[in-house]
CSV table of C-alpha atoms in Angstrom, one decimal:
chain,number,residue,atom,x,y,z
A,1,UNK,CA,107.9,145.9,123.6
A,2,UNK,CA,106.9,148.6,121.2
A,3,UNK,CA,104.2,151.1,120.4
A,4,UNK,CA,101.8,151.0,117.5
A,5,UNK,CA,102.5,154.3,115.9
A,6,UNK,CA,100.4,154.1,112.7
A,7,UNK,CA,97.7,152.0,111.0
A,8,UNK,CA,97.3,152.7,107.3
A,9,UNK,CA,95.3,151.3,104.5
A,10,UNK,CA,97.4,149.0,102.4
A,11,UNK,CA,97.5,149.1,98.6
A,12,UNK,CA,96.2,145.5,98.8
A,13,UNK,CA,92.4,145.5,99.2
A,14,UNK,CA,91.1,144.7,102.6
A,15,UNK,CA,94.5,144.9,104.4
A,16,UNK,CA,95.9,147.3,106.9
A,17,UNK,CA,99.6,148.1,107.5
A,18,UNK,CA,100.8,148.1,111.1
A,19,UNK,CA,103.7,150.3,112.1
A,20,UNK,CA,105.5,149.8,115.4
A,21,UNK,CA,107.8,152.6,116.7
A,22,UNK,CA,107.5,154.3,113.3
A,23,UNK,CA,108.7,151.2,111.4
A,24,UNK,CA,106.6,149.0,109.2
A,25,UNK,CA,105.9,145.7,111.0
A,26,UNK,CA,103.3,143.8,109.1
A,27,UNK,CA,100.2,143.9,106.9
A,28,UNK,CA,97.1,142.1,108.1
A,29,UNK,CA,93.5,141.6,107.1
A,30,UNK,CA,91.4,144.6,108.1
A,31,UNK,CA,89.0,142.4,110.1
A,32,UNK,CA,91.9,141.5,112.5
A,33,UNK,CA,92.2,145.2,113.4
A,34,UNK,CA,88.6,145.0,114.7
A,35,UNK,CA,88.4,141.5,116.1
A,36,UNK,CA,91.6,141.9,118.1
A,37,UNK,CA,90.9,145.6,118.9
A,38,UNK,CA,94.2,146.9,117.6
A,39,UNK,CA,94.6,150.6,118.0
A,40,UNK,CA,97.2,153.3,117.4
A,41,UNK,CA,99.1,154.1,120.6
A,42,UNK,CA,98.8,150.6,122.1
A,43,UNK,CA,101.8,148.9,123.6
A,44,UNK,CA,102.5,145.7,121.9
A,45,UNK,CA,104.7,142.8,123.1
A,46,UNK,CA,105.8,139.4,121.6
A,47,UNK,CA,102.7,137.6,122.8
A,48,UNK,CA,100.4,140.1,121.2
A,49,UNK,CA,102.4,140.0,118.0
A,50,UNK,CA,102.1,136.2,118.0
A,51,UNK,CA,98.3,136.5,118.5
A,52,UNK,CA,98.1,138.7,115.5
A,53,UNK,CA,100.2,136.4,113.3
A,54,UNK,CA,98.1,133.4,114.4
A,55,UNK,CA,94.9,135.2,113.6
A,56,UNK,CA,96.2,136.2,110.2
A,57,UNK,CA,97.1,132.6,109.5
A,58,UNK,CA,93.7,131.4,110.6
A,59,UNK,CA,91.9,133.8,108.3
A,60,UNK,CA,94.1,132.7,105.4
A,61,UNK,CA,93.5,129.0,106.1
A,62,UNK,CA,89.7,129.5,106.5
A,63,UNK,CA,89.6,131.4,103.2
A,64,UNK,CA,91.6,128.6,101.5
A,65,UNK,CA,89.2,125.9,102.9
A,66,UNK,CA,86.1,127.8,101.8
A,67,UNK,CA,87.5,128.2,98.3
A,68,UNK,CA,88.2,124.5,98.1
A,69,UNK,CA,84.6,123.8,99.1
A,70,UNK,CA,83.2,126.0,96.4
A,71,UNK,CA,84.0,123.4,93.8
A,72,UNK,CA,82.9,120.2,95.5
A,73,UNK,CA,82.1,118.6,98.9
A,74,UNK,CA,85.1,117.4,100.8
A,75,UNK,CA,85.7,115.2,103.8
A,76,UNK,CA,87.3,116.4,106.9
A,77,UNK,CA,90.5,114.6,106.1
A,78,UNK,CA,90.7,116.1,102.6
A,79,UNK,CA,90.5,119.6,104.0
A,80,UNK,CA,93.2,118.8,106.6
A,81,UNK,CA,95.5,117.3,103.9
A,82,UNK,CA,95.1,120.3,101.6
A,83,UNK,CA,95.7,122.8,104.4
A,84,UNK,CA,98.8,120.9,105.5
A,85,UNK,CA,100.1,121.1,102.0
A,86,UNK,CA,99.9,124.8,102.3
A,87,UNK,CA,102.0,124.6,105.5
A,88,UNK,CA,99.4,125.7,108.0
A,89,UNK,CA,100.0,124.6,111.6
A,90,UNK,CA,97.9,121.9,113.3
A,91,UNK,CA,96.5,124.5,115.7
A,92,UNK,CA,95.3,126.7,112.9
A,93,UNK,CA,93.8,123.7,110.9
A,94,UNK,CA,91.9,122.6,114.0
A,95,UNK,CA,90.4,126.0,114.4
A,96,UNK,CA,89.3,126.0,110.7
A,97,UNK,CA,87.7,122.5,111.1
A,98,UNK,CA,85.8,123.8,114.1
A,99,UNK,CA,84.5,126.7,112.1
A,100,UNK,CA,83.6,124.5,109.1
A,101,UNK,CA,81.7,121.9,111.2
A,102,UNK,CA,80.0,124.5,113.3
A,103,UNK,CA,78.5,126.2,110.2
A,104,UNK,CA,77.9,122.8,108.4
A,105,UNK,CA,80.3,123.4,105.6
A,106,UNK,CA,81.7,119.9,106.1
A,107,UNK,CA,79.9,116.8,107.4
A,108,UNK,CA,81.3,113.4,106.7
A,109,UNK,CA,78.0,111.6,107.4
A,110,UNK,CA,76.3,113.8,104.8
A,111,UNK,CA,79.1,113.3,102.3
A,112,UNK,CA,79.0,109.5,102.7
A,113,UNK,CA,75.2,109.5,102.4
A,114,UNK,CA,75.3,111.5,99.2
A,115,UNK,CA,78.1,109.5,97.7
A,116,UNK,CA,76.3,106.2,98.4
A,117,UNK,CA,73.1,107.4,96.7
A,118,UNK,CA,75.0,108.8,93.7
A,119,UNK,CA,77.3,105.9,93.1
A,120,UNK,CA,74.6,103.2,93.7
A,121,UNK,CA,71.6,104.9,92.0
A,122,UNK,CA,73.3,106.8,89.2
A,123,UNK,CA,76.6,105.0,88.5
A,124,UNK,CA,75.4,101.6,89.5
A,125,UNK,CA,78.4,100.7,91.5
A,126,UNK,CA,78.5,98.0,94.2
A,127,UNK,CA,78.9,98.3,97.9
A,128,UNK,CA,82.6,97.4,98.0
A,129,UNK,CA,83.4,100.1,95.4
A,130,UNK,CA,81.5,102.7,97.4
A,131,UNK,CA,83.3,101.7,100.6
A,132,UNK,CA,86.7,102.0,98.8
A,133,UNK,CA,85.9,105.4,97.4
A,134,UNK,CA,84.8,106.7,100.8
A,135,UNK,CA,87.8,105.3,102.4
A,136,UNK,CA,90.1,107.1,99.9
A,137,UNK,CA,88.4,110.3,100.9
A,138,UNK,CA,89.3,109.7,104.5
A,139,UNK,CA,85.9,109.0,105.9
A,140,UNK,CA,86.1,106.8,109.0
A,141,UNK,CA,85.2,103.2,108.9
A,142,UNK,CA,82.4,103.7,111.5
A,143,UNK,CA,80.7,106.4,109.4
A,144,UNK,CA,81.1,104.4,106.3
A,145,UNK,CA,79.4,101.4,107.9
A,146,UNK,CA,76.7,103.5,109.5
A,147,UNK,CA,75.8,105.2,106.3
A,148,UNK,CA,76.0,102.0,104.2
A,149,UNK,CA,73.6,100.3,106.6
A,150,UNK,CA,71.1,103.2,106.5
A,151,UNK,CA,71.3,104.3,102.8
A,152,UNK,CA,72.2,101.3,100.6
A,153,UNK,CA,69.2,99.4,99.5
A,154,UNK,CA,70.3,95.8,98.9
A,155,UNK,CA,67.4,95.1,96.5
A,156,UNK,CA,68.4,98.1,94.4
A,157,UNK,CA,72.0,97.0,94.4
A,158,UNK,CA,70.9,93.5,93.2
A,159,UNK,CA,68.7,95.0,90.4
A,160,UNK,CA,71.6,97.2,89.3
A,161,UNK,CA,74.0,94.3,89.1
A,162,UNK,CA,71.5,92.3,87.3
A,163,UNK,CA,70.9,95.0,84.7
A,164,UNK,CA,74.7,95.4,84.2
A,165,UNK,CA,75.2,91.6,83.9
A,166,UNK,CA,72.5,91.3,81.2
A,167,UNK,CA,74.0,94.2,79.3
A,168,UNK,CA,77.5,92.8,79.6
A,169,UNK,CA,76.3,89.4,78.4
A,170,UNK,CA,74.6,90.9,75.3
A,171,UNK,CA,78.0,92.5,74.4
A,172,UNK,CA,79.9,89.3,74.6
A,173,UNK,CA,80.3,87.0,71.7
A,174,UNK,CA,81.1,84.0,73.9
A,175,UNK,CA,78.6,81.2,74.1
A,176,UNK,CA,80.6,79.1,76.5
A,177,UNK,CA,78.9,79.3,79.9
A,178,UNK,CA,82.1,79.0,81.9
A,179,UNK,CA,83.7,81.9,80.0
A,180,UNK,CA,80.6,84.0,80.3
A,181,UNK,CA,80.5,83.3,84.1
A,182,UNK,CA,84.1,84.3,84.5
A,183,UNK,CA,83.9,87.5,82.3
A,184,UNK,CA,80.6,88.8,83.7
A,185,UNK,CA,81.7,87.9,87.3
A,186,UNK,CA,85.0,89.8,86.9
A,187,UNK,CA,83.2,92.7,85.5
A,188,UNK,CA,80.8,92.9,88.4
A,189,UNK,CA,83.4,92.4,91.1
A,190,UNK,CA,85.5,95.2,89.5
A,191,UNK,CA,82.4,97.5,89.8
A,192,UNK,CA,82.3,96.7,93.5
A,193,UNK,CA,79.7,94.0,93.9
A,194,UNK,CA,80.6,91.4,96.5
A,195,UNK,CA,81.0,87.7,95.5
A,196,UNK,CA,77.8,86.4,97.1
A,197,UNK,CA,75.7,88.9,95.2
A,198,UNK,CA,77.6,88.3,92.0
A,199,UNK,CA,76.9,84.5,92.3
A,200,UNK,CA,73.1,85.2,92.7
A,201,UNK,CA,73.2,87.5,89.7
A,202,UNK,CA,75.1,85.0,87.5
A,203,UNK,CA,72.7,82.2,88.5
A,204,UNK,CA,69.8,84.4,87.3
A,205,UNK,CA,71.5,85.6,84.1
A,206,UNK,CA,72.8,82.2,83.1
A,207,UNK,CA,69.6,80.5,84.3
A,208,UNK,CA,71.2,78.0,86.6
A,209,UNK,CA,72.8,76.2,83.7
A,210,UNK,CA,76.0,74.1,84.2
A,211,UNK,CA,79.2,76.0,83.8
């Protein structure tokens, strides 16, 4: 138990120093003073101190997450991983996630949708590569499948693969059809196109010739 005997502006911008029984106890964000209604003369116990410390940690974690999101969109798991690396507790991280989702700062469905359109339309990558990249970002299998089904146009994917295959063929000096089949096929598979689509593309590019 103790008494808050002084609240003073800290030398650090936006922070307030709290004194308990005339001794410095801690420095907190000024918004905590208002949100938790901290006043001079209040009696303060261990539970109240814990509440203040937890609120301070939450504000720091929220600020960290928002700074991360300034640079690029992140998945829920990416935010969790980065906050854990900064030693924030699970309880605090969960509060931050609730805030970010409530105000639409993070949305794994939207992230997946945008990545699919970017990687397929702009970078001309195949479905398998898109799935791997989304999985690496921690997007759930269910969301990946849902957004792939809704946003990946199979005809566009085929046309992209066809364009890449023709370009690859023009850059190869081989005339042996089997070698062309193998090299172009490996190239397309590496870019994330599935085997059945690759076979269709190769049949078109190599004009159904024997190889």
